[in-house]
Coordinates of C-alpha atoms in Angstrom, one line a residue:
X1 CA -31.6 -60.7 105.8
X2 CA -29.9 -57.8 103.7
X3 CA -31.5 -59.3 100.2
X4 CA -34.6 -59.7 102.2
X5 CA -34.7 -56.6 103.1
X6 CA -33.8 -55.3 99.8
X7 CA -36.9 -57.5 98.0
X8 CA -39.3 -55.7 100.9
X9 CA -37.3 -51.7 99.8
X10 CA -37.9 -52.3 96.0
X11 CA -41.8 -51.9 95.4
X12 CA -41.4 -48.6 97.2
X13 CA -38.4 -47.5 95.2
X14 CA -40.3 -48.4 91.9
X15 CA -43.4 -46.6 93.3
X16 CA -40.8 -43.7 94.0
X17 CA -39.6 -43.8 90.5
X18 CA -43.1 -44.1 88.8
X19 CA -44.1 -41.3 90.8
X20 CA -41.1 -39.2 89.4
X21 CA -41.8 -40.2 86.0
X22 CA -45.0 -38.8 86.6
X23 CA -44.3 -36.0 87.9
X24 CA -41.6 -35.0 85.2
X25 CA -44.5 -36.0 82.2
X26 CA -46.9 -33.3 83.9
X27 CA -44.0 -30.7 83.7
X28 CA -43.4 -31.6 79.8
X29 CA -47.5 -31.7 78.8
X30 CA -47.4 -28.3 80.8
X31 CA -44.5 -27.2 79.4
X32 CA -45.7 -28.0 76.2
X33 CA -49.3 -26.7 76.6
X34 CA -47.6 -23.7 77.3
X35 CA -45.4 -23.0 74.3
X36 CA -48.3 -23.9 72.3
X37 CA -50.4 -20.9 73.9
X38 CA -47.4 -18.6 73.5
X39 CA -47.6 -19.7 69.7
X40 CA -50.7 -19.4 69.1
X41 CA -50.8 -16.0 71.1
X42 CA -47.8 -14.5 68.4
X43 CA -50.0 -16.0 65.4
X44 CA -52.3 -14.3 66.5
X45 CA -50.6 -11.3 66.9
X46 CA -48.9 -11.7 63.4
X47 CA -52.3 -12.5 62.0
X48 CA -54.0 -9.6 63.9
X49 CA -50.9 -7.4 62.3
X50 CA -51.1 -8.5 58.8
X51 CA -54.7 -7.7 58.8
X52 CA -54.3 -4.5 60.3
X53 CA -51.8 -3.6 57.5
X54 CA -54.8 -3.7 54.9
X55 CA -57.6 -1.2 54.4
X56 CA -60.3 -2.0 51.9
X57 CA -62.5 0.7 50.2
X58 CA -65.7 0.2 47.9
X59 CA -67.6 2.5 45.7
X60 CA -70.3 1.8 43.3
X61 CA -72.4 3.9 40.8
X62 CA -75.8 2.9 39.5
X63 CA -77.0 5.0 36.3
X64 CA -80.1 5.3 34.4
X65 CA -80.1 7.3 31.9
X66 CA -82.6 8.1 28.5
X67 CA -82.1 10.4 25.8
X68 CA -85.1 12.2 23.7
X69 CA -83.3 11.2 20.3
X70 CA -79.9 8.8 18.9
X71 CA -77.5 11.8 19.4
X72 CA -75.7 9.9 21.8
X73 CA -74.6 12.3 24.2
X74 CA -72.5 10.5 27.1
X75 CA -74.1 7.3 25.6
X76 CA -77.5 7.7 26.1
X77 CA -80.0 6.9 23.1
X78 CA -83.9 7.0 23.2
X79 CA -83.5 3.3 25.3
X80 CA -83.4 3.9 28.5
X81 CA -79.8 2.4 30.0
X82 CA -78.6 1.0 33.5
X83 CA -75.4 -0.1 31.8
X84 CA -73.4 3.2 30.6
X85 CA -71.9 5.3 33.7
X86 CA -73.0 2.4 35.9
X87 CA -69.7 0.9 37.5
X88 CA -68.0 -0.7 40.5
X89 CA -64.9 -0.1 42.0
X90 CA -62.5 -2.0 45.0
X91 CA -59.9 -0.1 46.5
X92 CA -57.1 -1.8 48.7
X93 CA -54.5 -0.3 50.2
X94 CA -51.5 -2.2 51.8
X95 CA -49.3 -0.2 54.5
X96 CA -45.5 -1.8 54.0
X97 CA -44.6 0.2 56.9
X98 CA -44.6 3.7 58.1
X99 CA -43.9 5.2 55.0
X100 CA -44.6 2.9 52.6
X101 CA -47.8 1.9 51.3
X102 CA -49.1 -0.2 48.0
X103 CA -52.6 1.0 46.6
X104 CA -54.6 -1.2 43.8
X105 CA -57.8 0.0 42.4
X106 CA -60.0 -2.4 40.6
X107 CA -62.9 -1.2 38.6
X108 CA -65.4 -2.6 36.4
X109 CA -67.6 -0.6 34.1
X110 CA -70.6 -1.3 32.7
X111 CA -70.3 0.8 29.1
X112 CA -71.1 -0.6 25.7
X113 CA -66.9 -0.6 25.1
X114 CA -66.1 -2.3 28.4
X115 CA -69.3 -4.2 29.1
X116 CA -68.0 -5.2 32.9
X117 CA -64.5 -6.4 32.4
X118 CA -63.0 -5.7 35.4
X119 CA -60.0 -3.6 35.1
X120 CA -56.9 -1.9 37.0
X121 CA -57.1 1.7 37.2
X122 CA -54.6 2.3 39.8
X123 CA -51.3 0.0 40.9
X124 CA -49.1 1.6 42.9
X125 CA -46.7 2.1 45.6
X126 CA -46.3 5.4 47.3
X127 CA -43.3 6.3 50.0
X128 CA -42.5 9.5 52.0
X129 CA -39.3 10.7 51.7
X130 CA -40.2 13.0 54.5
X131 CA -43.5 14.5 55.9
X132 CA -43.9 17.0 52.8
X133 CA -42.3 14.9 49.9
X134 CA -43.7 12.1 48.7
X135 CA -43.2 9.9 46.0
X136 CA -45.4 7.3 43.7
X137 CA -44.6 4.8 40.8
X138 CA -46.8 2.2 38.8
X139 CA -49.7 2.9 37.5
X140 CA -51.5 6.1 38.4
X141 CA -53.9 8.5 37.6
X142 CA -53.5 11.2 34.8
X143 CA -54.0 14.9 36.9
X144 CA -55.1 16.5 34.5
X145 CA -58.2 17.7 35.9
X146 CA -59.7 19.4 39.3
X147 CA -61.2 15.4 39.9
X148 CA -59.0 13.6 38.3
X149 CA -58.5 11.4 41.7
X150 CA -62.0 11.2 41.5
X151 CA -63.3 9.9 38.0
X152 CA -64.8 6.8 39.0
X153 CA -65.7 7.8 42.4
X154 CA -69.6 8.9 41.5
X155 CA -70.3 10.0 45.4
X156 CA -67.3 12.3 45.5
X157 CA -68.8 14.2 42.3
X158 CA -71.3 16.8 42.7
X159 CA -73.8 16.1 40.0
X160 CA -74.4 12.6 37.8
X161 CA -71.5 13.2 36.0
X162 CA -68.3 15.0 35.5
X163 CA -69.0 17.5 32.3
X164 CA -68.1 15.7 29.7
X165 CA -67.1 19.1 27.2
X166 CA -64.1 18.9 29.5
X167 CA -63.7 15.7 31.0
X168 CA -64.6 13.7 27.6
X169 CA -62.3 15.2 25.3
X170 CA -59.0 14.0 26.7
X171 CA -59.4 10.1 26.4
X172 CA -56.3 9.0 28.8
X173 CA -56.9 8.9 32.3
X174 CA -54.2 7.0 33.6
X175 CA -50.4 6.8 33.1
X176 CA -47.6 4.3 34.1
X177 CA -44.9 6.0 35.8
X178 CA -43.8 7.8 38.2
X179 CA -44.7 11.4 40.2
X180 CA -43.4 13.7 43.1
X181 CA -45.9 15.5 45.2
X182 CA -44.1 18.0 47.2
X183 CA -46.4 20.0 49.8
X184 CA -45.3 23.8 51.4
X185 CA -47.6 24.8 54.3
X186 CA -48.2 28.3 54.7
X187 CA -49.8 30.1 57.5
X188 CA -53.6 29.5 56.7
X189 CA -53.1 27.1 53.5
X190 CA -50.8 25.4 51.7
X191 CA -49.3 24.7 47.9
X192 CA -48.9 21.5 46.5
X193 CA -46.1 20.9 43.6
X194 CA -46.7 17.7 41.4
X195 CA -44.5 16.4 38.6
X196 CA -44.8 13.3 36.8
X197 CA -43.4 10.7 33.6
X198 CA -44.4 8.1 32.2
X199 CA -46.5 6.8 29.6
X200 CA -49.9 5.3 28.8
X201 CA -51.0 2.3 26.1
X202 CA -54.7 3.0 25.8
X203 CA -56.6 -0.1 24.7
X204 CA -59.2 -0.2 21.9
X205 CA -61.9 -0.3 24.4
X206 CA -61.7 2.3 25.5
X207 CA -62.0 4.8 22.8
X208 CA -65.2 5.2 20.1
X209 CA -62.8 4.9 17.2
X210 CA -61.2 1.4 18.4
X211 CA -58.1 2.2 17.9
X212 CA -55.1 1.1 20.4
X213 CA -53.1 4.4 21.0
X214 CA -49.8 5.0 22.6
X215 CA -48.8 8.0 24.5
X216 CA -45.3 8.2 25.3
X217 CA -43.2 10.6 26.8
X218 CA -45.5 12.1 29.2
X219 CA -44.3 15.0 31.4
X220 CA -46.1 17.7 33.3
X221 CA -47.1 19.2 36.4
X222 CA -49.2 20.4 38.7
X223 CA -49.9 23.5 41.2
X224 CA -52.6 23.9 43.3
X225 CA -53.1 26.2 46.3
X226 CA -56.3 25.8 49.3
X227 CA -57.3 27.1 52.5
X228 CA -59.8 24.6 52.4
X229 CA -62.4 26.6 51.5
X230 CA -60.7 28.2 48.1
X231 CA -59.0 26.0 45.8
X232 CA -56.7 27.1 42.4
X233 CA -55.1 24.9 40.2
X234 CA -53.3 24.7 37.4
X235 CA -51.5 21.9 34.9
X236 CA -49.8 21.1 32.3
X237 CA -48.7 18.1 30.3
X238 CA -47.8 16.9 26.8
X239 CA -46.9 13.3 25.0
X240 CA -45.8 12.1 21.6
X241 CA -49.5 10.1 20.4
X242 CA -49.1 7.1 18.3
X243 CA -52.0 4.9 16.4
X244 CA -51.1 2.3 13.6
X245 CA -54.7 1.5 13.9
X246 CA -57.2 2.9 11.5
X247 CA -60.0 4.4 13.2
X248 CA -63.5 2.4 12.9
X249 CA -66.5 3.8 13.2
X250 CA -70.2 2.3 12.8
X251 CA -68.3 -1.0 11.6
X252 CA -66.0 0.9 8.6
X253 CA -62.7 2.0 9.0
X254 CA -61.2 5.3 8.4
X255 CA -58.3 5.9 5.9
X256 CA -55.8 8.1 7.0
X257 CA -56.7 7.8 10.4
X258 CA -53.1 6.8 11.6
X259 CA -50.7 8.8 13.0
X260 CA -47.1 8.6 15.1
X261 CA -45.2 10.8 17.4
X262 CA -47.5 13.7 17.3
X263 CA -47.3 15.9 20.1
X264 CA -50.4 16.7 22.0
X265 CA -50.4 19.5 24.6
X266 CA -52.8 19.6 27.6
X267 CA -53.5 23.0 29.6
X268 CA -55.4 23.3 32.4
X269 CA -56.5 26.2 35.2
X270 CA -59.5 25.6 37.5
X271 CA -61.0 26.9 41.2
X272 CA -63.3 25.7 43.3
X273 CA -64.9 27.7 46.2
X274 CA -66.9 25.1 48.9
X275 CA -68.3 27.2 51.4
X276 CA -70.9 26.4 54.5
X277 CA -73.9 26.1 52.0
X278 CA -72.9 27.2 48.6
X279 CA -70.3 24.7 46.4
X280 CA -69.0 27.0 43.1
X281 CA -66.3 25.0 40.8
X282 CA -65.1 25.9 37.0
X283 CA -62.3 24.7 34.9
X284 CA -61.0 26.1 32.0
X285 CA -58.8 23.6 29.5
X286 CA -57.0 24.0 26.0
X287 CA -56.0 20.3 24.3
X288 CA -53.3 20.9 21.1
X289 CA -52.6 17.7 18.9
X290 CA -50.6 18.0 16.0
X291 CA -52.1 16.0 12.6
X292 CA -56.1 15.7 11.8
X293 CA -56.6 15.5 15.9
X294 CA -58.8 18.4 16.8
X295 CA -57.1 21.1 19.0
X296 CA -60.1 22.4 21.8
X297 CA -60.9 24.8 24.1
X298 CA -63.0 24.0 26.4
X299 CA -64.8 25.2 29.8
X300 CA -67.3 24.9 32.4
X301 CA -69.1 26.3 35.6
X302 CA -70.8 24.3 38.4
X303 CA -72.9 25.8 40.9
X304 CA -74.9 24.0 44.2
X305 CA -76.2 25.1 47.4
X306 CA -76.6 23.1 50.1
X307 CA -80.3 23.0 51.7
X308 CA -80.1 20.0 54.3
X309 CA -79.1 16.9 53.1
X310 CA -80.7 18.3 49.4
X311 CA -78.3 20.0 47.2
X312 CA -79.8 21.2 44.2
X313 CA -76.9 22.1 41.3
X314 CA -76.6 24.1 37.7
X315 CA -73.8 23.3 34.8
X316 CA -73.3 25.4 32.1
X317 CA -70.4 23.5 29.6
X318 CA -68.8 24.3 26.2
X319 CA -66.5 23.1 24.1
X320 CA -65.4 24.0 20.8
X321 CA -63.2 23.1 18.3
X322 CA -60.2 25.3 17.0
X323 CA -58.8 23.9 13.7
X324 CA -62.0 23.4 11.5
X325 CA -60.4 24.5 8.6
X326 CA -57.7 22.1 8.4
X327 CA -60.2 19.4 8.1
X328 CA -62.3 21.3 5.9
X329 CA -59.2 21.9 3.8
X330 CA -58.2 18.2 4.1
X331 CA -61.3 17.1 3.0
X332 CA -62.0 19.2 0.0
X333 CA -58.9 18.4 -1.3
X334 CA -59.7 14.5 -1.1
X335 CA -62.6 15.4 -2.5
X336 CA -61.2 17.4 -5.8
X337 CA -58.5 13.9 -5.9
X338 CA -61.3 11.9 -6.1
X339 CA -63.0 13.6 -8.7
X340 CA -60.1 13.8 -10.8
X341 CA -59.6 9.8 -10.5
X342 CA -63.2 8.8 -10.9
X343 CA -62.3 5.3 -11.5
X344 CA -59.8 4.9 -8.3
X345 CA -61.5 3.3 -5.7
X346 CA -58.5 4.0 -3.3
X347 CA -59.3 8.3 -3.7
X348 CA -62.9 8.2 -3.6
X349 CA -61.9 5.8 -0.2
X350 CA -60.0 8.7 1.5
X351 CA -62.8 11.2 0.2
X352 CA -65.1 9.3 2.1
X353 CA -62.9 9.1 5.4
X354 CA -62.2 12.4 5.5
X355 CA -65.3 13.9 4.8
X356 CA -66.3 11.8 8.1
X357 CA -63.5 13.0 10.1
X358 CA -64.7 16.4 9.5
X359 CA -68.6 15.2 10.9
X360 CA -67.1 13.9 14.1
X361 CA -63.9 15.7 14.8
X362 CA -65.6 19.3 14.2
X363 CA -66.9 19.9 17.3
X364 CA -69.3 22.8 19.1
X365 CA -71.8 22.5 21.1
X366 CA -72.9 23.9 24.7
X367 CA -74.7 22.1 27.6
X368 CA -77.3 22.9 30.6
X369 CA -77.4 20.4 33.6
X370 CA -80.1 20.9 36.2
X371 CA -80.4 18.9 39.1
X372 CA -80.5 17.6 42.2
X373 CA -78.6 15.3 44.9
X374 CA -80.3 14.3 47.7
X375 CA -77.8 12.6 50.4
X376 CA -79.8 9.7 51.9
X377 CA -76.9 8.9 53.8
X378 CA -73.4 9.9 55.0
X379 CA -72.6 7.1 52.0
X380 CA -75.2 7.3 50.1
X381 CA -76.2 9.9 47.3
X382 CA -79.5 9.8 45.3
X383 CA -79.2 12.0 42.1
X384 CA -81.6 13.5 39.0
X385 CA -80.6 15.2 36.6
X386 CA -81.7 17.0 33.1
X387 CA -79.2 17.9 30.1
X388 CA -79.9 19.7 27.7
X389 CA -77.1 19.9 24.8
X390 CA -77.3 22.8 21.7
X391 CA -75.4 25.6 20.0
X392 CA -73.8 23.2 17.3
X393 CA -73.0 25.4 15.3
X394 CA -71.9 24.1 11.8
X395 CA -71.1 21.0 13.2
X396 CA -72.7 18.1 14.6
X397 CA -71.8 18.6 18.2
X398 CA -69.0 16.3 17.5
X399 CA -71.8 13.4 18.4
X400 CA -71.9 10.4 16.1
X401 CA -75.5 9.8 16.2
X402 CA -76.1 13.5 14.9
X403 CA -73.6 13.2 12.1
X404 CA -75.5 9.9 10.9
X405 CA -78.7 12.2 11.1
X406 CA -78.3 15.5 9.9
X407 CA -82.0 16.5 11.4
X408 CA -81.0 16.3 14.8
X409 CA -79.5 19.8 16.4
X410 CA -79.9 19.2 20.0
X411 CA -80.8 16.5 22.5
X412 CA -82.3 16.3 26.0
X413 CA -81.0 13.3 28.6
X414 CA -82.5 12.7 31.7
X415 CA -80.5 10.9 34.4
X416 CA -81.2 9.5 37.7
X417 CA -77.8 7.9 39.5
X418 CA -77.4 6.1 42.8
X419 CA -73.6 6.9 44.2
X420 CA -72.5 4.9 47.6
X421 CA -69.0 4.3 48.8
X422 CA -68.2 1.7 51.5

């Protein structure tokens, strides 16, 4: 009877067990289910944190520009040109963590040299030390000038371009290195201390000579005081140049165009005033470069006033050069070598070369810029613009198209420019 009875007990004991079986793989699949929400929740999260930690800036310039001869001011020629001073930029800018932050800058330009290659202008990574010191190494921008920060940033600038008497006669923009940016805040403004080192290896393309030059030991400074509505400025710096390329230019190259360690000095003052309506900004600057390098002085004034979202603007620029002679006494006395040594092909060479460094490096010339800026929107500038350029002097304006024709004196560029940043 008791095995009976235990045959009739078993299907409910296996129904019992089934049941618990059950009942403990519901509490695993939820179980389960759960941790896998919980995962993908923090992915999310991590994901959400990641991307958060990024910030991603745009800017982009179109330029048309034509000029009324081949003097080649800024680029232009009698063609009309969407390529030179055209250019697109991408900023990104990674926060490490609360005081640390890595910044690349990629931009590609569309100029006859660089014809779109895209390239780094800024690589760096910047940490504060505390809420007024803060420090930067890499690759960064030279700041030598009132918008230095903004060279490639065409909506930041005023006009269609920056003036090139000032801007276009230092030809390094950018350094690898290091700086300290130090800030003091006073009642109603503040002063900003900047010192930087480094050094800069400047690629053919990017100067008119093709030659790859080195600048090394770079030190300077800056100072700068605002109240937001006033800003002064000054800077120094200075480098040891070196190029053990021979200068080419139109296709030929350029004897005695080499030179190492020799010092170049940069000197800088500038003020801007941006009031309610009226925008007034000048800079002064002084370049000294030992060798056949042309020392220069050089200077501009901007002024705009704001009617609306229309901003009509005047430039007056000028540059001239201070150490003529030494290339006119270079020159003659390759010339007088050369006629002593008829039959040396070597002399009448560095005749030649120097005679042509004299026509391009000799510079004078003063510019007028009227125009307009009409912003279409809060990111978005529209911009025309008329340049007249004169006053050579003795020289050719330091333009190669006007030393290859001696009839031009002056030249007229019109520009129209579309600026956005995004």
């Amino acid at each position: 009877m008791m095995t009976i009875k235990a045959f009739r007990l078993l299907p409910l004991a296996a129904l019992c067990a089934l049941s618990g079986q059950a009942n403990a793989t519901s509490t695993t699949d939820a179980r389960i289910s759960e941790l896998e929400n919980q995962v993908s929740v923090l992915t999310e999260q991590q994901q959400s944190s990641v991307a958060d930690r990024f910030q991603f800036d745009g800017f982009a310039s179109l330029k048309l520009q034509v000029a009324n001869n081949k003097a080649g001011y800024v680029g232009a020629t009698d063609k009309l040109n969407l390529d030179e001073g055209s250019l697109f930029g991408l900023q990104t800018v990674f926060t490490v963590n609360d005081s640390t932050q890595a910044t690349v800058q990629l931009v590609s330009r569309g100029t006859e040299l660089e014809n779109w290659k895209p390239q780094i202008e800024w690589a760096f990574i910047s940490h504060e030390f505390t809420p007024n010191l803060k420090g930067r190494a890499g690759k960064l921008r030279l700041p030598l000038f009132m918008l230095s920060d903004y060279l490639e940033v065409g909506y930041a600038q005023l006009g269609v371009r920056v003036p090139n008497e000032v801007y276009g006669n230092v030809v390094a923009t950018s350094f690898t290195g290091a700086d300290m940016l130090y800030d003091i805040e006073l009642d109603d403004s503040s002063i900003q201390l900047q010192g930087f080192a480094g050094s800069h290896n400047l690629s053919s393309d990017k100067t008119k000579f093709r030659a790859q030059t080195t600048f090394d030991q770079i030190y300077g400074g800056v100072v700068s005081w605002t109240n937001d509505t006033v800003t002064l400025r000054s800077s120094y710096a200075q480098a040891k140049v070196t190029s053990q390329d021979e200068w080419t230019l139109s296709g030929a190259s350029l004897a005695g165009t080499k030179f190492e360690n020799d010092e170049a000095k940069f000197y800088g003052i500038g003020a801007r005033f941006d009031g309610e309506n009226l925008f007034v900004m000048s800079e002064v600057t002084r370049t000294e470069t030992q060798g056949f390098y042309p020392d220069a002085d050089a200077a501009y004034v901007t002024a705009g006033y704001r009617i609306e979202s229309v901003t009509p603007y005047f430039t007056v620029s000028h540059l001239k050069t201070k150490d003529n002679d030494d290339r006119k006494k270079a020159s003659a006395q390759a010339v007088a070598n050369s006629m002593k040594n008829p039959k040396d092909p070597a002399a009448a060479y560095l005749a030649g070369s120097t005679q042509l460094q004299q026509a391009v490096l000799d510079m004078q010339r003063t510019s007028y810029s009227v125009g307009a800026r009409w912003d279409v929107y809060t990111n978005m500038a529209l911009k025309a613009d008329m340049t007249y350029v004169t006053n050579f002097g003795d020289t050719n304006g330091g333009l190669a198209g006007a030393a290859k024709d001696q009839s031009i004196d002056d030249t007229m560029v019109y520009t129209v420019k579309l600026d956005v940043v995004f």
